[in-house]
PDB file of C-alpha atoms in Angstrom:
ATOM      1  CA  MET L 913      49.460 105.606 -14.212  1.00  0.00           C
ATOM      2  CA  SER L 914      52.236 103.274 -15.356  1.00  0.00           C
ATOM      3  CA  ILE L 915      55.861 103.809 -14.373  1.00  0.00           C
ATOM      4  CA  PHE L 916      56.523 104.885 -17.964  1.00  0.00           C
ATOM      5  CA  GLU L 917      53.811 107.537 -17.916  1.00  0.00           C
ATOM      6  CA  ASP L 918      54.986 108.705 -14.503  1.00  0.00           C
ATOM      7  CA  ALA L 919      58.558 109.036 -15.736  1.00  0.00           C
ATOM      8  CA  ASP L 920      57.462 111.004 -18.786  1.00  0.00           C
ATOM      9  CA  THR L 921      55.394 113.358 -16.637  1.00  0.00           C
ATOM     10  CA  ARG L 922      58.357 114.015 -14.362  1.00  0.00           C
ATOM     11  CA  LEU L 923      61.221 114.144 -16.835  1.00  0.00           C
ATOM     12  CA  LEU L 924      59.575 115.256 -20.085  1.00  0.00           C
ATOM     13  CA  PRO L 925      56.790 117.636 -19.026  1.00  0.00           C
ATOM     14  CA  GLY L 926      54.641 118.965 -21.838  1.00  0.00           C
ATOM     15  CA  PHE L 927      55.569 116.224 -24.317  1.00  0.00           C
ATOM     16  CA  GLU L 928      52.572 114.621 -25.994  1.00  0.00           C
ATOM     17  CA  ARG L 929      52.488 110.828 -25.786  1.00  0.00           C
ATOM     18  CA  ARG L 930      51.053 109.091 -28.846  1.00  0.00           C
ATOM     19  CA  PHE L 931      51.198 105.617 -30.351  1.00  0.00           C
ATOM     20  CA  VAL L 932      51.673 105.576 -34.119  1.00  0.00           C
ATOM     21  CA  ASP L 933      51.218 102.380 -36.126  1.00  0.00           C
ATOM     22  CA  PRO L 934      52.779 102.699 -39.585  1.00  0.00           C
ATOM     23  CA  GLY L 935      51.580  99.197 -40.474  1.00  0.00           C
ATOM     24  CA  SER L 936      54.245  97.204 -38.659  1.00  0.00           C
ATOM     25  CA  GLY L 937      53.017  97.683 -35.087  1.00  0.00           C
ATOM     26  CA  PRO L 938      52.470 100.437 -32.514  1.00  0.00           C
ATOM     27  CA  VAL L 939      55.429 102.748 -31.910  1.00  0.00           C
ATOM     28  CA  LEU L 940      55.475 105.070 -28.903  1.00  0.00           C
ATOM     29  CA  THR L 941      56.197 108.698 -29.774  1.00  0.00           C
ATOM     30  CA  LEU L 942      56.568 111.824 -27.651  1.00  0.00           C
ATOM     31  CA  SER L 943      56.406 115.198 -29.355  1.00  0.00           C
ATOM     32  CA  LYS L 944      56.893 118.809 -28.387  1.00  0.00           C
ATOM     33  CA  GLY L 945      57.961 122.094 -29.924  1.00  0.00           C
ATOM     34  CA  SER L 946      57.831 123.868 -33.257  1.00  0.00           C
ATOM     35  CA  GLY L 947      60.323 124.564 -35.991  1.00  0.00           C
ATOM     36  CA  PRO L 948      62.426 122.131 -38.034  1.00  0.00           C
ATOM     37  CA  ALA L 949      61.706 118.482 -37.269  1.00  0.00           C
ATOM     38  CA  LEU L 950      64.173 116.539 -35.130  1.00  0.00           C
ATOM     39  CA  LEU L 951      63.952 112.791 -34.439  1.00  0.00           C
ATOM     40  CA  MET L 952      65.918 111.460 -31.443  1.00  0.00           C
ATOM     41  CA  LEU L 953      66.547 107.711 -31.124  1.00  0.00           C
ATOM     42  CA  HIS L 954      67.761 106.017 -27.954  1.00  0.00           C
ATOM     43  CA  GLY L 955      70.026 103.022 -27.454  1.00  0.00           C
ATOM     44  CA  ASP L 956      70.206  99.853 -25.347  1.00  0.00           C
ATOM     45  CA  PRO L 957      69.175  99.060 -22.727  1.00  0.00           C
ATOM     46  CA  GLN L 958      67.197 102.276 -22.451  1.00  0.00           C
ATOM     47  CA  THR L 959      64.142 104.102 -23.795  1.00  0.00           C
ATOM     48  CA  HIS L 960      63.353 107.594 -25.099  1.00  0.00           C
ATOM     49  CA  LEU L 961      63.850 108.825 -21.526  1.00  0.00           C
ATOM     50  CA  CYS L 962      67.607 108.967 -22.078  1.00  0.00           C
ATOM     51  CA  TRP L 963      67.011 112.337 -23.783  1.00  0.00           C
ATOM     52  CA  HIS L 964      65.331 114.000 -20.807  1.00  0.00           C
ATOM     53  CA  HIS L 965      68.261 116.377 -20.226  1.00  0.00           C
ATOM     54  CA  LEU L 966      68.316 117.526 -23.872  1.00  0.00           C
ATOM     55  CA  ALA L 967      64.869 117.216 -25.428  1.00  0.00           C
ATOM     56  CA  PRO L 968      63.077 119.978 -23.453  1.00  0.00           C
ATOM     57  CA  ALA L 969      65.752 122.513 -24.385  1.00  0.00           C
ATOM     58  CA  LEU L 970      65.812 121.438 -28.033  1.00  0.00           C
ATOM     59  CA  ALA L 971      62.013 121.675 -28.189  1.00  0.00           C
ATOM     60  CA  GLU L 972      62.350 125.443 -27.772  1.00  0.00           C
ATOM     61  CA  ASN L 973      63.591 125.658 -31.370  1.00  0.00           C
ATOM     62  CA  PHE L 974      62.716 122.326 -32.991  1.00  0.00           C
ATOM     63  CA  SER L 975      59.738 120.036 -33.447  1.00  0.00           C
ATOM     64  CA  VAL L 976      61.234 117.252 -31.340  1.00  0.00           C
ATOM     65  CA  VAL L 977      60.051 113.660 -31.717  1.00  0.00           C
ATOM     66  CA  LEU L 978      61.231 110.940 -29.356  1.00  0.00           C
ATOM     67  CA  THR L 979      60.388 107.313 -29.992  1.00  0.00           C
ATOM     68  CA  ASP L 980      60.962 103.956 -28.394  1.00  0.00           C
ATOM     69  CA  ILE L 981      62.657 102.004 -31.169  1.00  0.00           C
ATOM     70  CA  ARG L 982      61.326  98.603 -32.209  1.00  0.00           C
ATOM     71  CA  GLY L 983      61.642  96.039 -29.441  1.00  0.00           C
ATOM     72  CA  ARG L 984      62.167  98.556 -26.657  1.00  0.00           C
ATOM     73  CA  GLY L 985      60.095 100.454 -24.148  1.00  0.00           C
ATOM     74  CA  GLU L 986      56.411 100.536 -25.045  1.00  0.00           C
ATOM     75  CA  THR L 987      56.901  99.962 -28.778  1.00  0.00           C
ATOM     76  CA  HIS L 988      55.937  96.628 -30.356  1.00  0.00           C
ATOM     77  CA  LYS L 989      58.347  93.727 -29.921  1.00  0.00           C
ATOM     78  CA  PRO L 990      58.463  91.131 -32.690  1.00  0.00           C
ATOM     79  CA  GLY L 991      59.614  87.782 -31.354  1.00  0.00           C
ATOM     80  CA  HIS L 992      62.012  85.195 -32.692  1.00  0.00           C
ATOM     81  CA  ALA L 993      61.097  83.548 -35.983  1.00  0.00           C
ATOM     82  CA  GLU L 994      63.050  80.825 -37.742  1.00  0.00           C
ATOM     83  CA  GLY L 995      64.624  82.082 -40.939  1.00  0.00           C
ATOM     84  CA  ALA L 996      63.676  85.721 -40.339  1.00  0.00           C
ATOM     85  CA  ASN L 997      64.713  88.664 -38.190  1.00  0.00           C
ATOM     86  CA  ALA L 998      62.627  91.795 -37.686  1.00  0.00           C
ATOM     87  CA  TYR L 999      65.525  93.813 -36.283  1.00  0.00           C
ATOM     88  CA  ALA L1000      67.655  94.496 -39.357  1.00  0.00           C
ATOM     89  CA  LYS L1001      68.487  98.172 -39.089  1.00  0.00           C
ATOM     90  CA  ARG L1002      67.172  98.671 -42.635  1.00  0.00           C
ATOM     91  CA  ASP L1003      63.699  97.574 -41.500  1.00  0.00           C
ATOM     92  CA  MET L1004      63.887  99.538 -38.252  1.00  0.00           C
ATOM     93  CA  ALA L1005      64.959 102.650 -40.168  1.00  0.00           C
ATOM     94  CA  ALA L1006      62.066 102.300 -42.614  1.00  0.00           C
ATOM     95  CA  GLU L1007      59.701 102.053 -39.649  1.00  0.00           C
ATOM     96  CA  GLN L1008      61.045 105.260 -38.095  1.00  0.00           C
ATOM     97  CA  LEU L1009      60.718 107.048 -41.432  1.00  0.00           C
ATOM     98  CA  ALA L1010      57.099 105.885 -41.722  1.00  0.00           C
ATOM     99  CA  VAL L1011      56.390 107.115 -38.181  1.00  0.00           C
ATOM    100  CA  MET L1012      57.784 110.561 -38.983  1.00  0.00           C
ATOM    101  CA  ARG L1013      55.653 110.751 -42.109  1.00  0.00           C
ATOM    102  CA  GLU L1014      52.589 109.794 -40.080  1.00  0.00           C
ATOM    103  CA  LEU L1015      53.426 112.732 -37.819  1.00  0.00           C
ATOM    104  CA  GLY L1016      53.695 115.049 -40.829  1.00  0.00           C
ATOM    105  CA  HIS L1017      57.487 115.255 -41.144  1.00  0.00           C
ATOM    106  CA  GLU L1018      58.909 114.426 -44.580  1.00  0.00           C
ATOM    107  CA  ARG L1019      62.392 115.782 -43.797  1.00  0.00           C
ATOM    108  CA  PHE L1020      64.090 115.921 -40.434  1.00  0.00           C
ATOM    109  CA  ALA L1021      67.366 115.931 -38.551  1.00  0.00           C
ATOM    110  CA  LEU L1022      68.466 112.913 -36.551  1.00  0.00           C
ATOM    111  CA  VAL L1023      70.260 112.684 -33.209  1.00  0.00           C
ATOM    112  CA  ALA L1024      70.777 109.136 -32.047  1.00  0.00           C
ATOM    113  CA  HIS L1025      72.699 107.003 -29.561  1.00  0.00           C
ATOM    114  CA  ASP L1026      73.892 103.393 -29.560  1.00  0.00           C
ATOM    115  CA  ARG L1027      71.319 101.053 -31.202  1.00  0.00           C
ATOM    116  CA  GLY L1028      69.297 104.079 -32.208  1.00  0.00           C
ATOM    117  CA  ALA L1029      72.372 105.519 -33.911  1.00  0.00           C
ATOM    118  CA  ARG L1030      72.668 102.324 -35.948  1.00  0.00           C
ATOM    119  CA  VAL L1031      69.070 102.781 -37.054  1.00  0.00           C
ATOM    120  CA  ALA L1032      69.675 106.469 -37.799  1.00  0.00           C
ATOM    121  CA  ARG L1033      72.800 105.734 -39.823  1.00  0.00           C
ATOM    122  CA  ARG L1034      70.916 103.214 -41.941  1.00  0.00           C
ATOM    123  CA  LEU L1035      68.065 105.704 -42.421  1.00  0.00           C
ATOM    124  CA  ALA L1036      70.525 108.306 -43.699  1.00  0.00           C
ATOM    125  CA  LEU L1037      72.090 105.775 -46.087  1.00  0.00           C
ATOM    126  CA  ASP L1038      68.831 104.335 -47.414  1.00  0.00           C
ATOM    127  CA  HIS L1039      66.691 107.490 -47.432  1.00  0.00           C
ATOM    128  CA  PRO L1040      69.044 110.446 -47.928  1.00  0.00           C
ATOM    129  CA  GLN L1041      66.213 112.664 -49.163  1.00  0.00           C
ATOM    130  CA  ALA L1042      64.600 112.515 -45.711  1.00  0.00           C
ATOM    131  CA  VAL L1043      67.586 113.366 -43.504  1.00  0.00           C
ATOM    132  CA  THR L1044      68.862 116.939 -43.249  1.00  0.00           C
ATOM    133  CA  ARG L1045      71.565 116.385 -40.618  1.00  0.00           C
ATOM    134  CA  LEU L1046      72.770 113.374 -38.646  1.00  0.00           C
ATOM    135  CA  ALA L1047      74.433 113.160 -35.222  1.00  0.00           C
ATOM    136  CA  VAL L1048      75.516 109.707 -34.002  1.00  0.00           C
ATOM    137  CA  LEU L1049      76.682 108.995 -30.463  1.00  0.00           C
ATOM    138  CA  ASP L1050      79.383 106.482 -29.533  1.00  0.00           C
ATOM    139  CA  ILE L1051      79.135 103.847 -32.226  1.00  0.00           C
ATOM    140  CA  ILE L1052      81.020 102.606 -35.228  1.00  0.00           C
ATOM    141  CA  PRO L1053      79.221 100.737 -38.030  1.00  0.00           C
ATOM    142  CA  ALA L1054      78.583  97.021 -37.598  1.00  0.00           C
ATOM    143  CA  LEU L1055      80.926  95.982 -40.408  1.00  0.00           C
ATOM    144  CA  ASP L1056      83.863  97.878 -38.915  1.00  0.00           C
ATOM    145  CA  PHE L1057      83.082  96.712 -35.406  1.00  0.00           C
ATOM    146  CA  TYR L1058      83.045  93.020 -36.181  1.00  0.00           C
ATOM    147  CA  ALA L1059      85.946  93.273 -38.641  1.00  0.00           C
ATOM    148  CA  GLY L1060      88.044  94.873 -35.906  1.00  0.00           C
ATOM    149  CA  LEU L1061      86.939  92.634 -33.062  1.00  0.00           C
ATOM    150  CA  ASN L1062      89.765  91.214 -30.965  1.00  0.00           C
ATOM    151  CA  ALA L1063      90.237  89.778 -27.481  1.00  0.00           C
ATOM    152  CA  ASP L1064      90.573  93.172 -25.785  1.00  0.00           C
ATOM    153  CA  ILE L1065      87.401  94.531 -27.400  1.00  0.00           C
ATOM    154  CA  ALA L1066      85.550  91.308 -26.610  1.00  0.00           C
ATOM    155  CA  GLN L1067      86.517  91.699 -22.963  1.00  0.00           C
ATOM    156  CA  ASP L1068      85.071  95.218 -22.762  1.00  0.00           C
ATOM    157  CA  TYR L1069      82.104  94.672 -25.105  1.00  0.00           C
ATOM    158  CA  PHE L1070      81.424  91.001 -24.436  1.00  0.00           C
ATOM    159  CA  TYR L1071      77.700  91.149 -25.210  1.00  0.00           C
ATOM    160  CA  PHE L1072      78.368  92.017 -28.877  1.00  0.00           C
ATOM    161  CA  SER L1073      79.298  88.340 -29.225  1.00  0.00           C
ATOM    162  CA  PHE L1074      77.202  86.867 -26.416  1.00  0.00           C
ATOM    163  CA  LEU L1075      73.854  88.261 -27.607  1.00  0.00           C
ATOM    164  CA  THR L1076      74.423  87.076 -31.183  1.00  0.00           C
ATOM    165  CA  GLN L1077      74.401  83.417 -30.154  1.00  0.00           C
ATOM    166  CA  ASP L1078      71.567  81.260 -31.465  1.00  0.00           C
ATOM    167  CA  TYR L1079      68.115  81.550 -29.943  1.00  0.00           C
ATOM    168  CA  PRO L1080      67.418  80.873 -27.092  1.00  0.00           C
ATOM    169  CA  ILE L1081      70.931  80.554 -25.616  1.00  0.00           C
ATOM    170  CA  PRO L1082      71.461  84.147 -24.409  1.00  0.00           C
ATOM    171  CA  GLU L1083      67.789  84.516 -23.487  1.00  0.00           C
ATOM    172  CA  ARG L1084      67.927  81.482 -21.214  1.00  0.00           C
ATOM    173  CA  LEU L1085      71.125  82.648 -19.529  1.00  0.00           C
ATOM    174  CA  ILE L1086      69.958  86.241 -19.024  1.00  0.00           C
ATOM    175  CA  SER L1087      66.618  85.085 -17.595  1.00  0.00           C
ATOM    176  CA  GLY L1088      68.363  83.899 -14.431  1.00  0.00           C
ATOM    177  CA  ASP L1089      68.894  87.517 -13.348  1.00  0.00           C
ATOM    178  CA  PRO L1090      67.858  89.969 -16.088  1.00  0.00           C
ATOM    179  CA  GLU L1091      68.114  93.054 -13.886  1.00  0.00           C
ATOM    180  CA  PHE L1092      71.721  92.240 -13.000  1.00  0.00           C
ATOM    181  CA  PHE L1093      72.565  91.867 -16.690  1.00  0.00           C
ATOM    182  CA  LEU L1094      70.872  95.129 -17.590  1.00  0.00           C
ATOM    183  CA  ARG L1095      72.544  97.092 -14.805  1.00  0.00           C
ATOM    184  CA  LEU L1096      75.890  95.560 -15.778  1.00  0.00           C
ATOM    185  CA  ILE L1097      75.585  97.176 -19.202  1.00  0.00           C
ATOM    186  CA  LEU L1098      74.208 100.476 -17.925  1.00  0.00           C
ATOM    187  CA  GLN L1099      77.121 100.939 -15.506  1.00  0.00           C
ATOM    188  CA  GLY L1100      79.855  98.969 -17.248  1.00  0.00           C
ATOM    189  CA  LEU L1101      80.933 101.209 -20.111  1.00  0.00           C
ATOM    190  CA  SER L1102      82.609 104.060 -18.273  1.00  0.00           C
ATOM    191  CA  ASP L1103      85.313 104.463 -15.657  1.00  0.00           C
ATOM    192  CA  ARG L1104      82.862 105.926 -13.136  1.00  0.00           C
ATOM    193  CA  PRO L1105      79.177 105.489 -12.225  1.00  0.00           C
ATOM    194  CA  VAL L1106      76.616 107.017 -14.576  1.00  0.00           C
ATOM    195  CA  PRO L1107      74.351 109.486 -12.684  1.00  0.00           C
ATOM    196  CA  TYR L1108      70.965 108.198 -13.820  1.00  0.00           C
ATOM    197  CA  GLU L1109      67.794 109.732 -12.424  1.00  0.00           C
ATOM    198  CA  ASP L1110      66.111 107.167 -10.176  1.00  0.00           C
ATOM    199  CA  ILE L1111      62.854 107.170 -12.150  1.00  0.00           C
ATOM    200  CA  ALA L1112      64.762 106.775 -15.412  1.00  0.00           C
ATOM    201  CA  MET L1113      66.665 103.760 -14.095  1.00  0.00           C
ATOM    202  CA  GLN L1114      63.439 102.242 -12.788  1.00  0.00           C
ATOM    203  CA  SER L1115      61.898 102.688 -16.234  1.00  0.00           C
ATOM    204  CA  TYR L1116      64.880 101.126 -18.004  1.00  0.00           C
ATOM    205  CA  VAL L1117      64.672  98.101 -15.699  1.00  0.00           C
ATOM    206  CA  ALA L1118      60.910  97.743 -16.109  1.00  0.00           C
ATOM    207  CA  ALA L1119      61.096  98.105 -19.891  1.00  0.00           C
ATOM    208  CA  ASN L1120      64.028  95.826 -20.607  1.00  0.00           C
ATOM    209  CA  THR L1121      63.774  92.856 -18.244  1.00  0.00           C
ATOM    210  CA  THR L1122      60.631  91.203 -19.636  1.00  0.00           C
ATOM    211  CA  PRO L1123      61.099  88.019 -21.704  1.00  0.00           C
ATOM    212  CA  GLU L1124      59.832  89.841 -24.809  1.00  0.00           C
ATOM    213  CA  ALA L1125      62.296  92.692 -24.363  1.00  0.00           C
ATOM    214  CA  ILE L1126      65.217  90.327 -23.752  1.00  0.00           C
ATOM    215  CA  THR L1127      64.467  88.441 -26.946  1.00  0.00           C
ATOM    216  CA  ALA L1128      64.135  91.728 -28.832  1.00  0.00           C
ATOM    217  CA  MET L1129      67.567  92.854 -27.652  1.00  0.00           C
ATOM    218  CA  CYS L1130      69.141  89.537 -28.625  1.00  0.00           C
ATOM    219  CA  GLU L1131      67.441  89.542 -32.024  1.00  0.00           C
ATOM    220  CA  CYS L1132      68.693  93.083 -32.639  1.00  0.00           C
ATOM    221  CA  PHE L1133      72.280  92.045 -31.950  1.00  0.00           C
ATOM    222  CA  ARG L1134      71.863  88.900 -34.065  1.00  0.00           C
ATOM    223  CA  ALA L1135      70.657  91.098 -36.904  1.00  0.00           C
ATOM    224  CA  GLY L1136      73.685  93.326 -36.404  1.00  0.00           C
ATOM    225  CA  TYR L1137      76.071  90.437 -36.908  1.00  0.00           C
ATOM    226  CA  HIS L1138      74.219  88.379 -39.525  1.00  0.00           C
ATOM    227  CA  ILE L1139      72.326  90.998 -41.579  1.00  0.00           C
ATOM    228  CA  ASP L1140      73.532  94.557 -40.964  1.00  0.00           C
ATOM    229  CA  THR L1141      77.116  93.642 -41.779  1.00  0.00           C
ATOM    230  CA  ARG L1142      75.973  92.294 -45.168  1.00  0.00           C
ATOM    231  CA  HIS L1143      74.149  95.533 -45.901  1.00  0.00           C
ATOM    232  CA  ASP L1144      77.288  97.446 -44.932  1.00  0.00           C
ATOM    233  CA  GLU L1145      79.432  95.291 -47.196  1.00  0.00           C
ATOM    234  CA  ALA L1146      77.118  95.939 -50.156  1.00  0.00           C
ATOM    235  CA  ASP L1147      77.192  99.688 -49.507  1.00  0.00           C
ATOM    236  CA  ARG L1148      80.959  99.732 -49.226  1.00  0.00           C
ATOM    237  CA  GLU L1149      81.364  97.826 -52.478  1.00  0.00           C
ATOM    238  CA  ALA L1150      78.978 100.270 -54.172  1.00  0.00           C
ATOM    239  CA  GLY L1151      80.776 103.300 -52.710  1.00  0.00           C
ATOM    240  CA  LYS L1152      77.602 104.443 -50.941  1.00  0.00           C
ATOM    241  CA  MET L1153      78.122 107.159 -48.330  1.00  0.00           C
ATOM    242  CA  ILE L1154      76.078 109.396 -46.044  1.00  0.00           C
ATOM    243  CA  SER L1155      75.627 112.659 -47.923  1.00  0.00           C
ATOM    244  CA  CYS L1156      74.186 114.968 -45.264  1.00  0.00           C
ATOM    245  CA  PRO L1157      76.332 116.791 -42.679  1.00  0.00           C
ATOM    246  CA  THR L1158      77.222 114.274 -39.975  1.00  0.00           C
ATOM    247  CA  LEU L1159      78.419 114.852 -36.428  1.00  0.00           C
ATOM    248  CA  VAL L1160      80.193 111.896 -34.832  1.00  0.00           C
ATOM    249  CA  LEU L1161      80.421 112.050 -31.034  1.00  0.00           C
ATOM    250  CA  TRP L1162      81.965 109.614 -28.584  1.00  0.00           C
ATOM    251  CA  GLY L1163      83.022 109.439 -24.970  1.00  0.00           C
ATOM    252  CA  ASP L1164      86.669 110.149 -24.312  1.00  0.00           C
ATOM    253  CA  ARG L1165      86.624 107.562 -21.494  1.00  0.00           C
ATOM    254  CA  GLY L1166      84.511 105.001 -23.343  1.00  0.00           C
ATOM    255  CA  VAL L1167      85.151 101.703 -25.056  1.00  0.00           C
ATOM    256  CA  ILE L1168      84.650 102.927 -28.636  1.00  0.00           C
ATOM    257  CA  GLY L1169      87.292 105.636 -28.388  1.00  0.00           C
ATOM    258  CA  LYS L1170      89.635 103.292 -26.560  1.00  0.00           C
ATOM    259  CA  HIS L1171      89.630 100.568 -29.194  1.00  0.00           C
ATOM    260  CA  PHE L1172      88.816 102.210 -32.547  1.00  0.00           C
ATOM    261  CA  ASP L1173      90.111 105.005 -34.747  1.00  0.00           C
ATOM    262  CA  VAL L1174      86.744 106.741 -34.833  1.00  0.00           C
ATOM    263  CA  ARG L1175      87.716 109.481 -37.275  1.00  0.00           C
ATOM    264  CA  ARG L1176      89.298 107.132 -39.802  1.00  0.00           C
ATOM    265  CA  ILE L1177      86.351 104.727 -39.758  1.00  0.00           C
ATOM    266  CA  TRP L1178      83.624 107.336 -40.132  1.00  0.00           C
ATOM    267  CA  LYS L1179      85.445 109.245 -42.882  1.00  0.00           C
ATOM    268  CA  ARG L1180      84.920 106.144 -45.034  1.00  0.00           C
ATOM    269  CA  TRP L1181      81.149 106.419 -44.539  1.00  0.00           C
ATOM    270  CA  CYS L1182      80.443 110.177 -44.561  1.00  0.00           C
ATOM    271  CA  GLN L1183      80.955 112.830 -47.188  1.00  0.00           C
ATOM    272  CA  ARG L1184      80.729 115.701 -44.667  1.00  0.00           C
ATOM    273  CA  PRO L1185      81.796 114.465 -41.235  1.00  0.00           C
ATOM    274  CA  GLU L1186      82.564 116.443 -38.097  1.00  0.00           C
ATOM    275  CA  PHE L1187      84.001 114.954 -34.921  1.00  0.00           C
ATOM    276  CA  ALA L1188      83.589 115.784 -31.253  1.00  0.00           C
ATOM    277  CA  PRO L1189      84.832 113.625 -28.369  1.00  0.00           C
ATOM    278  CA  LEU L1190      82.977 114.429 -25.140  1.00  0.00           C
ATOM    279  CA  PRO L1191      83.879 113.889 -21.471  1.00  0.00           C
ATOM    280  CA  GLY L1192      82.313 110.590 -20.507  1.00  0.00           C
ATOM    281  CA  GLY L1193      81.894 106.941 -21.294  1.00  0.00           C
ATOM    282  CA  HIS L1194      79.213 105.418 -23.467  1.00  0.00           C
ATOM    283  CA  PHE L1195      75.982 106.881 -22.057  1.00  0.00           C
ATOM    284  CA  LEU L1196      76.657 110.481 -23.055  1.00  0.00           C
ATOM    285  CA  PRO L1197      73.080 111.830 -22.797  1.00  0.00           C
ATOM    286  CA  GLU L1198      73.206 111.151 -19.063  1.00  0.00           C
ATOM    287  CA  GLU L1199      76.951 111.412 -18.413  1.00  0.00           C
ATOM    288  CA  ALA L1200      77.693 114.659 -20.237  1.00  0.00           C
ATOM    289  CA  PRO L1201      74.307 116.254 -20.998  1.00  0.00           C
ATOM    290  CA  SER L1202      75.395 119.900 -20.962  1.00  0.00           C
ATOM    291  CA  GLU L1203      78.393 119.272 -23.229  1.00  0.00           C
ATOM    292  CA  LEU L1204      76.279 117.121 -25.536  1.00  0.00           C
ATOM    293  CA  LEU L1205      73.496 119.699 -25.726  1.00  0.00           C
ATOM    294  CA  LYS L1206      75.988 122.412 -26.625  1.00  0.00           C
ATOM    295  CA  ALA L1207      77.575 120.301 -29.375  1.00  0.00           C
ATOM    296  CA  VAL L1208      74.250 119.136 -30.823  1.00  0.00           C
ATOM    297  CA  THR L1209      72.677 122.608 -30.719  1.00  0.00           C
ATOM    298  CA  ARG L1210      75.626 124.139 -32.542  1.00  0.00           C
ATOM    299  CA  PHE L1211      75.526 121.401 -35.159  1.00  0.00           C
ATOM    300  CA  LEU L1212      71.772 121.591 -35.746  1.00  0.00           C
ATOM    301  CA  ASN L1213      71.865 125.381 -36.040  1.00  0.00           C
ATOM    302  CA  ASP L1214      74.774 125.391 -38.495  1.00  0.00           C
ATOM    303  CA  ALA L1215      73.229 126.205 -41.871  1.00  0.00           C
ATOM    304  CA  SER L1216      76.418 125.654 -43.843  1.00  0.00           C
TER     305      SER L1216
END
């Protein structure tokens, strides 16, 4: 049994592990429950395990699907290619939509954190017919992030500029001590240590310190700066907005809330936004799981 299978057995008992290939490459999925479909997408540098405090409870009332997003965990990891990038959030969103259709879900709610929230946001913008409700955790859109970037933000969120550097500059530098770099991110976005489960942390380290995973992370950030911002600009010029009910959550001790006017920014992107700061930093699913579960459950059950 791999460390990933062991972690799933311990932290997500009863979830069915399955690889789904929608034509782009194998994507790891874990499913459990019945009722309305709910897709949960993790962020960096993590895997689907970040939802282990929430997913079992949500599976009591929803058909919960967890995935490892492209480039992370056990999902396929396209490498660097000159003149192309496989990690545009538009492409990653289309892949997640195809996975859900393979699993029999044409319409579903989305709860997503960090990189996964960027994918979920793009899915809601590009495929509004598929998304019933959207909850995004501790992000602002790429266009607003880079437009608002200053020295203070760069100090706190340095890797938003570091990882976008040309291949293979960040890869070569990270390779000297990839575990140190990963742990720096996992513990560097709050004012106190994040209480990760030991097996979850071991899985994050194992999944995200390989050369393929490091390149995937860098490519994803490069896409954020070079491609996703262009897609955002086109949507803004066209007046395109997220039409489904949207819950925006962030940590009240985190970097996003410290540096950005979260409400003002998201009101420009959502027709029906709600807002809920939570006690914590960036990694809310593991810093404030009970508060997050309460907020997400209320939102998903609100039929208005």
